[in-house]
PDB file of C-alpha atoms in Angstrom:
ATOM      1  CA  UNK A   7     -15.869 -66.683  -8.362  1.00  0.00           C
ATOM      2  CA  UNK A   8     -12.483 -66.170  -9.318  1.00  0.00           C
ATOM      3  CA  UNK A   9     -11.413 -62.493 -10.591  1.00  0.00           C
ATOM      4  CA  UNK A  10      -8.743 -62.220 -13.141  1.00  0.00           C
ATOM      5  CA  UNK A  11      -8.724 -58.441 -12.909  1.00  0.00           C
ATOM      6  CA  UNK A  12     -10.872 -55.426 -11.527  1.00  0.00           C
ATOM      7  CA  UNK A  13     -11.463 -52.320 -10.344  1.00  0.00           C
ATOM      8  CA  UNK A  14     -14.356 -50.169  -8.299  1.00  0.00           C
ATOM      9  CA  UNK A  15     -14.988 -46.621  -6.825  1.00  0.00           C
ATOM     10  CA  UNK A  16     -13.916 -45.130  -3.947  1.00  0.00           C
ATOM     11  CA  UNK A  17     -17.305 -43.750  -3.358  1.00  0.00           C
ATOM     12  CA  UNK A  18     -20.740 -45.346  -2.452  1.00  0.00           C
ATOM     13  CA  UNK A  19     -23.315 -43.865  -4.550  1.00  0.00           C
ATOM     14  CA  UNK A  20     -27.251 -43.772  -4.098  1.00  0.00           C
ATOM     15  CA  UNK A  21     -29.118 -43.375  -6.704  1.00  0.00           C
ATOM     16  CA  UNK A  22     -27.607 -41.584 -10.299  1.00  0.00           C
ATOM     17  CA  UNK A  23     -26.464 -42.614 -13.834  1.00  0.00           C
ATOM     18  CA  UNK A  24     -23.719 -44.492 -14.571  1.00  0.00           C
ATOM     19  CA  UNK A  25     -22.166 -45.102 -17.877  1.00  0.00           C
ATOM     20  CA  UNK A  26     -19.249 -46.797 -19.019  1.00  0.00           C
ATOM     21  CA  UNK A  27     -17.388 -47.338 -22.787  1.00  0.00           C
ATOM     22  CA  UNK A  28     -16.645 -51.185 -23.026  1.00  0.00           C
ATOM     23  CA  UNK A  29     -14.913 -52.875 -25.709  1.00  0.00           C
ATOM     24  CA  UNK A  30     -14.998 -56.990 -24.674  1.00  0.00           C
ATOM     25  CA  UNK A  31     -13.090 -59.854 -25.115  1.00  0.00           C
ATOM     26  CA  UNK A  32     -12.454 -60.368 -28.892  1.00  0.00           C
ATOM     27  CA  UNK A  33     -11.668 -63.836 -30.499  1.00  0.00           C
ATOM     28  CA  UNK A  34     -12.665 -67.178 -28.673  1.00  0.00           C
ATOM     29  CA  UNK A  35     -14.094 -66.086 -25.008  1.00  0.00           C
ATOM     30  CA  UNK A  36     -15.865 -68.500 -23.838  1.00  0.00           C
ATOM     31  CA  UNK A  37     -16.280 -69.202 -20.466  1.00  0.00           C
ATOM     32  CA  UNK A  38     -15.074 -65.699 -19.857  1.00  0.00           C
ATOM     33  CA  UNK A  39     -17.619 -63.084 -17.924  1.00  0.00           C
ATOM     34  CA  UNK A  40     -16.914 -59.427 -18.158  1.00  0.00           C
ATOM     35  CA  UNK A  41     -18.834 -57.955 -15.363  1.00  0.00           C
ATOM     36  CA  UNK A  42     -19.994 -53.855 -15.353  1.00  0.00           C
ATOM     37  CA  UNK A  43     -22.176 -53.884 -11.694  1.00  0.00           C
ATOM     38  CA  UNK A  44     -22.875 -52.120  -8.212  1.00  0.00           C
ATOM     39  CA  UNK A  45     -22.815 -53.278  -5.314  1.00  0.00           C
ATOM     40  CA  UNK A  46     -23.402 -52.589  -1.727  1.00  0.00           C
ATOM     41  CA  UNK A  47     -20.498 -54.162  -0.232  1.00  0.00           C
ATOM     42  CA  UNK A  48     -16.629 -54.760  -1.546  1.00  0.00           C
ATOM     43  CA  UNK A  49     -17.471 -58.741  -2.079  1.00  0.00           C
ATOM     44  CA  UNK A  50     -20.534 -61.122  -2.386  1.00  0.00           C
ATOM     45  CA  UNK A  51     -21.991 -60.713   1.056  1.00  0.00           C
ATOM     46  CA  UNK A  52     -25.272 -62.611   1.698  1.00  0.00           C
ATOM     47  CA  UNK A  53     -27.166 -59.695   2.227  1.00  0.00           C
ATOM     48  CA  UNK A  54     -25.970 -57.456  -0.648  1.00  0.00           C
ATOM     49  CA  UNK A  55     -27.789 -55.381  -3.049  1.00  0.00           C
ATOM     50  CA  UNK A  56     -26.597 -55.405  -6.569  1.00  0.00           C
ATOM     51  CA  UNK A  57     -27.409 -54.438  -9.991  1.00  0.00           C
ATOM     52  CA  UNK A  58     -25.265 -56.340 -13.051  1.00  0.00           C
ATOM     53  CA  UNK A  59     -24.322 -56.501 -16.653  1.00  0.00           C
ATOM     54  CA  UNK A  60     -22.688 -59.198 -17.002  1.00  0.00           C
ATOM     55  CA  UNK A  61     -21.542 -59.916 -20.653  1.00  0.00           C
ATOM     56  CA  UNK A  62     -21.161 -63.777 -21.402  1.00  0.00           C
ATOM     57  CA  UNK A  63     -18.233 -65.115 -23.860  1.00  0.00           C
ATOM     58  CA  UNK A  64     -18.469 -67.603 -26.835  1.00  0.00           C
ATOM     59  CA  UNK A  65     -17.122 -69.057 -28.916  1.00  0.00           C
ATOM     60  CA  UNK A  66     -15.472 -67.465 -32.026  1.00  0.00           C
ATOM     61  CA  UNK A  67     -18.283 -66.602 -34.364  1.00  0.00           C
ATOM     62  CA  UNK A  68     -20.831 -66.526 -32.035  1.00  0.00           C
ATOM     63  CA  UNK A  69     -22.575 -63.814 -30.301  1.00  0.00           C
ATOM     64  CA  UNK A  70     -22.264 -62.428 -27.313  1.00  0.00           C
ATOM     65  CA  UNK A  71     -25.032 -62.583 -24.992  1.00  0.00           C
ATOM     66  CA  UNK A  72     -25.594 -59.985 -21.905  1.00  0.00           C
ATOM     67  CA  UNK A  73     -27.279 -61.120 -18.685  1.00  0.00           C
ATOM     68  CA  UNK A  74     -28.500 -58.554 -16.277  1.00  0.00           C
ATOM     69  CA  UNK A  75     -29.658 -59.418 -12.407  1.00  0.00           C
ATOM     70  CA  UNK A  76     -30.507 -57.260  -9.614  1.00  0.00           C
ATOM     71  CA  UNK A  77     -30.251 -58.389  -5.839  1.00  0.00           C
ATOM     72  CA  UNK A  78     -32.392 -57.273  -2.636  1.00  0.00           C
ATOM     73  CA  UNK A  79     -30.340 -58.288   0.724  1.00  0.00           C
ATOM     74  CA  UNK A  80     -28.303 -60.808  -0.909  1.00  0.00           C
ATOM     75  CA  UNK A  81     -31.799 -62.253  -3.663  1.00  0.00           C
ATOM     76  CA  UNK A  82     -30.751 -62.139  -7.162  1.00  0.00           C
ATOM     77  CA  UNK A  83     -32.306 -65.116  -9.519  1.00  0.00           C
ATOM     78  CA  UNK A  84     -33.969 -61.964 -11.641  1.00  0.00           C
ATOM     79  CA  UNK A  85     -31.953 -63.094 -15.069  1.00  0.00           C
ATOM     80  CA  UNK A  86     -32.566 -60.973 -18.430  1.00  0.00           C
ATOM     81  CA  UNK A  87     -30.396 -62.025 -21.405  1.00  0.00           C
ATOM     82  CA  UNK A  88     -30.793 -60.014 -24.172  1.00  0.00           C
ATOM     83  CA  UNK A  89     -28.888 -60.460 -27.971  1.00  0.00           C
ATOM     84  CA  UNK A  90     -27.012 -56.911 -29.248  1.00  0.00           C
ATOM     85  CA  UNK A  91     -27.298 -55.848 -32.420  1.00  0.00           C
ATOM     86  CA  UNK A  92     -23.522 -55.017 -33.047  1.00  0.00           C
ATOM     87  CA  UNK A  93     -20.456 -57.305 -32.300  1.00  0.00           C
ATOM     88  CA  UNK A  94     -19.081 -55.589 -29.163  1.00  0.00           C
ATOM     89  CA  UNK A  95     -15.706 -56.780 -29.777  1.00  0.00           C
ATOM     90  CA  UNK A  96     -15.147 -54.301 -32.831  1.00  0.00           C
ATOM     91  CA  UNK A  97     -15.629 -51.326 -30.482  1.00  0.00           C
ATOM     92  CA  UNK A  98     -16.646 -49.806 -27.804  1.00  0.00           C
ATOM     93  CA  UNK A  99     -19.696 -49.307 -26.972  1.00  0.00           C
ATOM     94  CA  UNK A 100     -21.956 -47.377 -24.140  1.00  0.00           C
ATOM     95  CA  UNK A 101     -23.311 -49.347 -20.910  1.00  0.00           C
ATOM     96  CA  UNK A 102     -25.593 -47.573 -18.656  1.00  0.00           C
ATOM     97  CA  UNK A 103     -27.596 -47.795 -15.185  1.00  0.00           C
ATOM     98  CA  UNK A 104     -30.169 -45.131 -14.665  1.00  0.00           C
ATOM     99  CA  UNK A 105     -31.309 -45.808 -10.871  1.00  0.00           C
ATOM    100  CA  UNK A 106     -33.762 -43.435  -8.744  1.00  0.00           C
ATOM    101  CA  UNK A 107     -36.697 -44.739  -6.747  1.00  0.00           C
ATOM    102  CA  UNK A 108     -38.733 -45.758  -8.942  1.00  0.00           C
ATOM    103  CA  UNK A 109     -37.125 -47.494 -11.933  1.00  0.00           C
ATOM    104  CA  UNK A 110     -33.244 -49.350 -13.023  1.00  0.00           C
ATOM    105  CA  UNK A 111     -33.165 -48.819 -16.373  1.00  0.00           C
ATOM    106  CA  UNK A 112     -30.281 -50.768 -17.829  1.00  0.00           C
ATOM    107  CA  UNK A 113     -28.367 -48.914 -21.300  1.00  0.00           C
ATOM    108  CA  UNK A 114     -26.569 -50.176 -24.350  1.00  0.00           C
ATOM    109  CA  UNK A 115     -25.928 -46.914 -26.557  1.00  0.00           C
ATOM    110  CA  UNK A 116     -28.902 -45.289 -24.896  1.00  0.00           C
ATOM    111  CA  UNK A 117     -31.180 -47.747 -26.011  1.00  0.00           C
ATOM    112  CA  UNK A 118     -33.220 -49.131 -23.084  1.00  0.00           C
ATOM    113  CA  UNK A 119     -32.904 -52.934 -23.052  1.00  0.00           C
ATOM    114  CA  UNK A 120     -34.223 -53.672 -19.568  1.00  0.00           C
ATOM    115  CA  UNK A 121     -36.921 -51.989 -16.944  1.00  0.00           C
ATOM    116  CA  UNK A 122     -36.915 -52.547 -13.320  1.00  0.00           C
ATOM    117  CA  UNK A 123     -39.859 -50.713 -12.129  1.00  0.00           C
ATOM    118  CA  UNK A 124     -39.888 -50.274  -8.077  1.00  0.00           C
ATOM    119  CA  UNK A 125     -44.288 -50.080  -6.442  1.00  0.00           C
ATOM    120  CA  UNK A 126     -43.494 -47.241  -3.908  1.00  0.00           C
ATOM    121  CA  UNK A 127     -43.621 -49.587  -1.546  1.00  0.00           C
ATOM    122  CA  UNK A 128     -41.679 -51.266   1.442  1.00  0.00           C
ATOM    123  CA  UNK A 129     -40.760 -54.959  -0.919  1.00  0.00           C
ATOM    124  CA  UNK A 130     -38.403 -57.226  -1.129  1.00  0.00           C
ATOM    125  CA  UNK A 131     -36.845 -57.019  -4.288  1.00  0.00           C
ATOM    126  CA  UNK A 132     -35.943 -53.239  -5.768  1.00  0.00           C
ATOM    127  CA  UNK A 133     -32.420 -51.977  -4.201  1.00  0.00           C
ATOM    128  CA  UNK A 134     -33.599 -48.778  -3.015  1.00  0.00           C
ATOM    129  CA  UNK A 135     -31.822 -47.957   0.499  1.00  0.00           C
ATOM    130  CA  UNK A 136     -28.054 -48.748   0.510  1.00  0.00           C
ATOM    131  CA  UNK A 137     -25.571 -47.157  -1.807  1.00  0.00           C
ATOM    132  CA  UNK A 138     -23.479 -48.536  -3.508  1.00  0.00           C
ATOM    133  CA  UNK A 139     -19.970 -48.999  -5.092  1.00  0.00           C
ATOM    134  CA  UNK A 140     -19.292 -49.281  -9.019  1.00  0.00           C
ATOM    135  CA  UNK A 141     -17.416 -52.453  -9.785  1.00  0.00           C
ATOM    136  CA  UNK A 142     -15.595 -54.202 -12.717  1.00  0.00           C
ATOM    137  CA  UNK A 143     -14.314 -57.162 -13.811  1.00  0.00           C
ATOM    138  CA  UNK A 144     -13.053 -59.876 -16.038  1.00  0.00           C
ATOM    139  CA  UNK A 145     -13.594 -63.539 -14.615  1.00  0.00           C
ATOM    140  CA  UNK A 146     -13.698 -67.454 -15.713  1.00  0.00           C
ATOM    141  CA  UNK A 147     -17.155 -68.538 -15.222  1.00  0.00           C
ATOM    142  CA  UNK A 148     -17.254 -71.935 -17.510  1.00  0.00           C
ATOM    143  CA  UNK A 149     -19.163 -73.481 -15.008  1.00  0.00           C
ATOM    144  CA  UNK A 150     -22.017 -71.967 -16.737  1.00  0.00           C
ATOM    145  CA  UNK A 151     -21.458 -68.679 -18.635  1.00  0.00           C
ATOM    146  CA  UNK A 152     -21.603 -70.431 -22.350  1.00  0.00           C
ATOM    147  CA  UNK A 153     -24.105 -72.926 -23.106  1.00  0.00           C
ATOM    148  CA  UNK A 154     -24.658 -73.544 -19.726  1.00  0.00           C
ATOM    149  CA  UNK A 155     -21.200 -74.694 -18.572  1.00  0.00           C
ATOM    150  CA  UNK A 156     -20.746 -77.365 -22.163  1.00  0.00           C
ATOM    151  CA  UNK A 157     -17.917 -74.588 -23.452  1.00  0.00           C
ATOM    152  CA  UNK A 158     -15.193 -74.292 -21.343  1.00  0.00           C
ATOM    153  CA  UNK A 159     -12.495 -71.682 -21.249  1.00  0.00           C
ATOM    154  CA  UNK A 160      -9.594 -72.451 -23.407  1.00  0.00           C
ATOM    155  CA  UNK A 161      -6.935 -71.151 -21.206  1.00  0.00           C
ATOM    156  CA  UNK A 162      -4.186 -71.241 -24.467  1.00  0.00           C
ATOM    157  CA  UNK A 163      -5.540 -68.306 -25.847  1.00  0.00           C
ATOM    158  CA  UNK A 164      -5.281 -66.261 -22.729  1.00  0.00           C
ATOM    159  CA  UNK A 165      -4.444 -63.373 -21.621  1.00  0.00           C
ATOM    160  CA  UNK A 166      -8.546 -62.320 -22.332  1.00  0.00           C
ATOM    161  CA  UNK A 167      -8.833 -58.272 -22.283  1.00  0.00           C
ATOM    162  CA  UNK A 168     -11.660 -56.176 -21.730  1.00  0.00           C
ATOM    163  CA  UNK A 169     -10.872 -52.546 -22.659  1.00  0.00           C
ATOM    164  CA  UNK A 170     -12.581 -49.307 -20.534  1.00  0.00           C
ATOM    165  CA  UNK A 171     -12.723 -45.478 -21.620  1.00  0.00           C
ATOM    166  CA  UNK A 172     -14.979 -43.285 -20.298  1.00  0.00           C
ATOM    167  CA  UNK A 173     -16.371 -43.447 -17.081  1.00  0.00           C
ATOM    168  CA  UNK A 174     -18.759 -41.553 -16.125  1.00  0.00           C
ATOM    169  CA  UNK A 175     -20.978 -40.676 -12.951  1.00  0.00           C
ATOM    170  CA  UNK A 176     -23.427 -38.329 -11.754  1.00  0.00           C
ATOM    171  CA  UNK A 177     -25.244 -39.925  -9.056  1.00  0.00           C
ATOM    172  CA  UNK A 178     -25.381 -38.641  -5.127  1.00  0.00           C
ATOM    173  CA  UNK A 179     -22.528 -39.590  -3.452  1.00  0.00           C
ATOM    174  CA  UNK A 180     -23.155 -41.080  -0.008  1.00  0.00           C
ATOM    175  CA  UNK A 181     -21.404 -39.350   2.817  1.00  0.00           C
ATOM    176  CA  UNK A 182     -21.420 -41.293   6.086  1.00  0.00           C
ATOM    177  CA  UNK A 183     -22.939 -40.047   8.824  1.00  0.00           C
ATOM    178  CA  UNK A 184     -24.952 -37.558   7.329  1.00  0.00           C
ATOM    179  CA  UNK A 185     -26.034 -38.450   3.390  1.00  0.00           C
ATOM    180  CA  UNK A 186     -27.687 -36.489   1.198  1.00  0.00           C
ATOM    181  CA  UNK A 187     -29.174 -39.278  -0.814  1.00  0.00           C
ATOM    182  CA  UNK A 188     -31.819 -39.743   1.914  1.00  0.00           C
ATOM    183  CA  UNK A 189     -34.760 -38.263  -0.061  1.00  0.00           C
ATOM    184  CA  UNK A 190     -35.651 -37.136  -3.687  1.00  0.00           C
ATOM    185  CA  UNK A 191     -34.346 -34.005  -4.879  1.00  0.00           C
ATOM    186  CA  UNK A 192     -35.635 -31.530  -7.177  1.00  0.00           C
ATOM    187  CA  UNK A 193     -31.841 -31.198  -7.686  1.00  0.00           C
ATOM    188  CA  UNK A 194     -31.046 -34.194 -10.215  1.00  0.00           C
ATOM    189  CA  UNK A 195     -32.510 -34.745 -14.001  1.00  0.00           C
ATOM    190  CA  UNK A 196     -32.161 -38.424 -12.598  1.00  0.00           C
ATOM    191  CA  UNK A 197     -34.480 -37.868  -9.842  1.00  0.00           C
ATOM    192  CA  UNK A 198     -37.226 -35.896 -11.568  1.00  0.00           C
ATOM    193  CA  UNK A 199     -40.494 -36.907 -12.837  1.00  0.00           C
ATOM    194  CA  UNK A 200     -39.314 -37.250 -16.357  1.00  0.00           C
ATOM    195  CA  UNK A 201     -36.227 -39.989 -15.087  1.00  0.00           C
ATOM    196  CA  UNK A 202     -39.107 -41.922 -13.411  1.00  0.00           C
ATOM    197  CA  UNK A 203     -41.015 -43.529 -17.112  1.00  0.00           C
ATOM    198  CA  UNK A 204     -40.156 -44.178 -20.344  1.00  0.00           C
ATOM    199  CA  UNK A 205     -40.283 -41.074 -22.826  1.00  0.00           C
ATOM    200  CA  UNK A 206     -41.927 -41.845 -25.619  1.00  0.00           C
ATOM    201  CA  UNK A 207     -39.060 -42.244 -27.945  1.00  0.00           C
ATOM    202  CA  UNK A 208     -37.013 -44.645 -25.227  1.00  0.00           C
ATOM    203  CA  UNK A 209     -40.667 -46.656 -25.248  1.00  0.00           C
ATOM    204  CA  UNK A 210     -40.354 -47.629 -29.661  1.00  0.00           C
ATOM    205  CA  UNK A 211     -36.391 -48.465 -28.453  1.00  0.00           C
ATOM    206  CA  UNK A 212     -37.910 -50.609 -25.785  1.00  0.00           C
ATOM    207  CA  UNK A 213     -40.503 -51.836 -27.489  1.00  0.00           C
ATOM    208  CA  UNK A 214     -37.614 -53.135 -30.699  1.00  0.00           C
ATOM    209  CA  UNK A 215     -35.669 -54.297 -28.189  1.00  0.00           C
ATOM    210  CA  UNK A 216     -38.323 -56.454 -27.011  1.00  0.00           C
ATOM    211  CA  UNK A 217     -39.289 -58.012 -30.121  1.00  0.00           C
ATOM    212  CA  UNK A 218     -36.093 -58.404 -31.722  1.00  0.00           C
ATOM    213  CA  UNK A 219     -33.416 -58.847 -28.681  1.00  0.00           C
ATOM    214  CA  UNK A 220     -34.901 -61.153 -25.450  1.00  0.00           C
ATOM    215  CA  UNK A 221     -33.565 -64.320 -25.280  1.00  0.00           C
ATOM    216  CA  UNK A 222     -34.658 -65.176 -21.781  1.00  0.00           C
ATOM    217  CA  UNK A 223     -37.101 -63.538 -19.331  1.00  0.00           C
ATOM    218  CA  UNK A 224     -37.064 -64.859 -15.964  1.00  0.00           C
ATOM    219  CA  UNK A 225     -40.889 -63.239 -15.011  1.00  0.00           C
ATOM    220  CA  UNK A 226     -41.745 -65.767 -18.532  1.00  0.00           C
ATOM    221  CA  UNK A 227     -40.498 -68.626 -17.049  1.00  0.00           C
ATOM    222  CA  UNK A 228     -42.907 -70.337 -15.308  1.00  0.00           C
ATOM    223  CA  UNK A 229     -40.909 -73.696 -14.595  1.00  0.00           C
ATOM    224  CA  UNK A 230     -38.826 -72.522 -12.408  1.00  0.00           C
ATOM    225  CA  UNK A 231     -41.449 -70.175 -11.089  1.00  0.00           C
ATOM    226  CA  UNK A 232     -44.662 -71.732 -10.713  1.00  0.00           C
ATOM    227  CA  UNK A 233     -46.025 -68.183  -8.648  1.00  0.00           C
ATOM    228  CA  UNK A 234     -44.067 -65.668 -10.597  1.00  0.00           C
ATOM    229  CA  UNK A 235     -42.606 -63.032  -8.469  1.00  0.00           C
ATOM    230  CA  UNK A 236     -44.402 -59.782  -7.229  1.00  0.00           C
ATOM    231  CA  UNK A 237     -42.099 -57.454  -9.258  1.00  0.00           C
ATOM    232  CA  UNK A 238     -43.242 -59.075 -12.863  1.00  0.00           C
ATOM    233  CA  UNK A 239     -46.703 -57.666 -11.925  1.00  0.00           C
ATOM    234  CA  UNK A 240     -45.244 -54.003 -12.774  1.00  0.00           C
ATOM    235  CA  UNK A 241     -45.694 -52.673 -15.987  1.00  0.00           C
ATOM    236  CA  UNK A 242     -42.568 -50.826 -17.379  1.00  0.00           C
ATOM    237  CA  UNK A 243     -44.472 -48.459 -20.083  1.00  0.00           C
ATOM    238  CA  UNK A 244     -45.875 -46.890 -16.848  1.00  0.00           C
TER     239      UNK A 244
END
């Protein structure tokens, strides 16, 4: 990965609500990825936990795709791709992550586009043990990002600029050696029963997204995964 530029939080967090407004690279952005993600390490280490929003650029006039992914102990391969219902290059839109010990939810303008559940048992898929930094970067990924790498970055159009504002975090800040984030508390809205499941209105929005905007879901890819991963059996509706 070659990062053109980026930034990260000074603090690490374990569980919370993380939100940012982004306006993505406009025009011909093929091969360019804007990443907004959380990671337990200051680099792509072999045992990292990670929660990803990646915005995959495209040729002028073609829609952006949003790819999300979840890593635990260095293993990812849990990609989903969605279309958006707006042009993310024209204005700022809000991209958020809700993370507690029961679920991970990816939101776009408060609409849940992906729900990743925990099964409340020790497992190899849900990242819930390691605190994470929040990062963002703009980088060249033209070997895979646009039409599987067929469309290359047009460097004559550089610089490629994504804009950010209104970063918001309501989360448990990790403090060594005695972190407060070890167990569930009753103090934080994102860690209480109402945030362990989608609300009724959120389920309606999520159903609409599932019907209209999902391009790829690894849990439906039996060619890639003849035996589907364990987490694919968990219902996002519960």
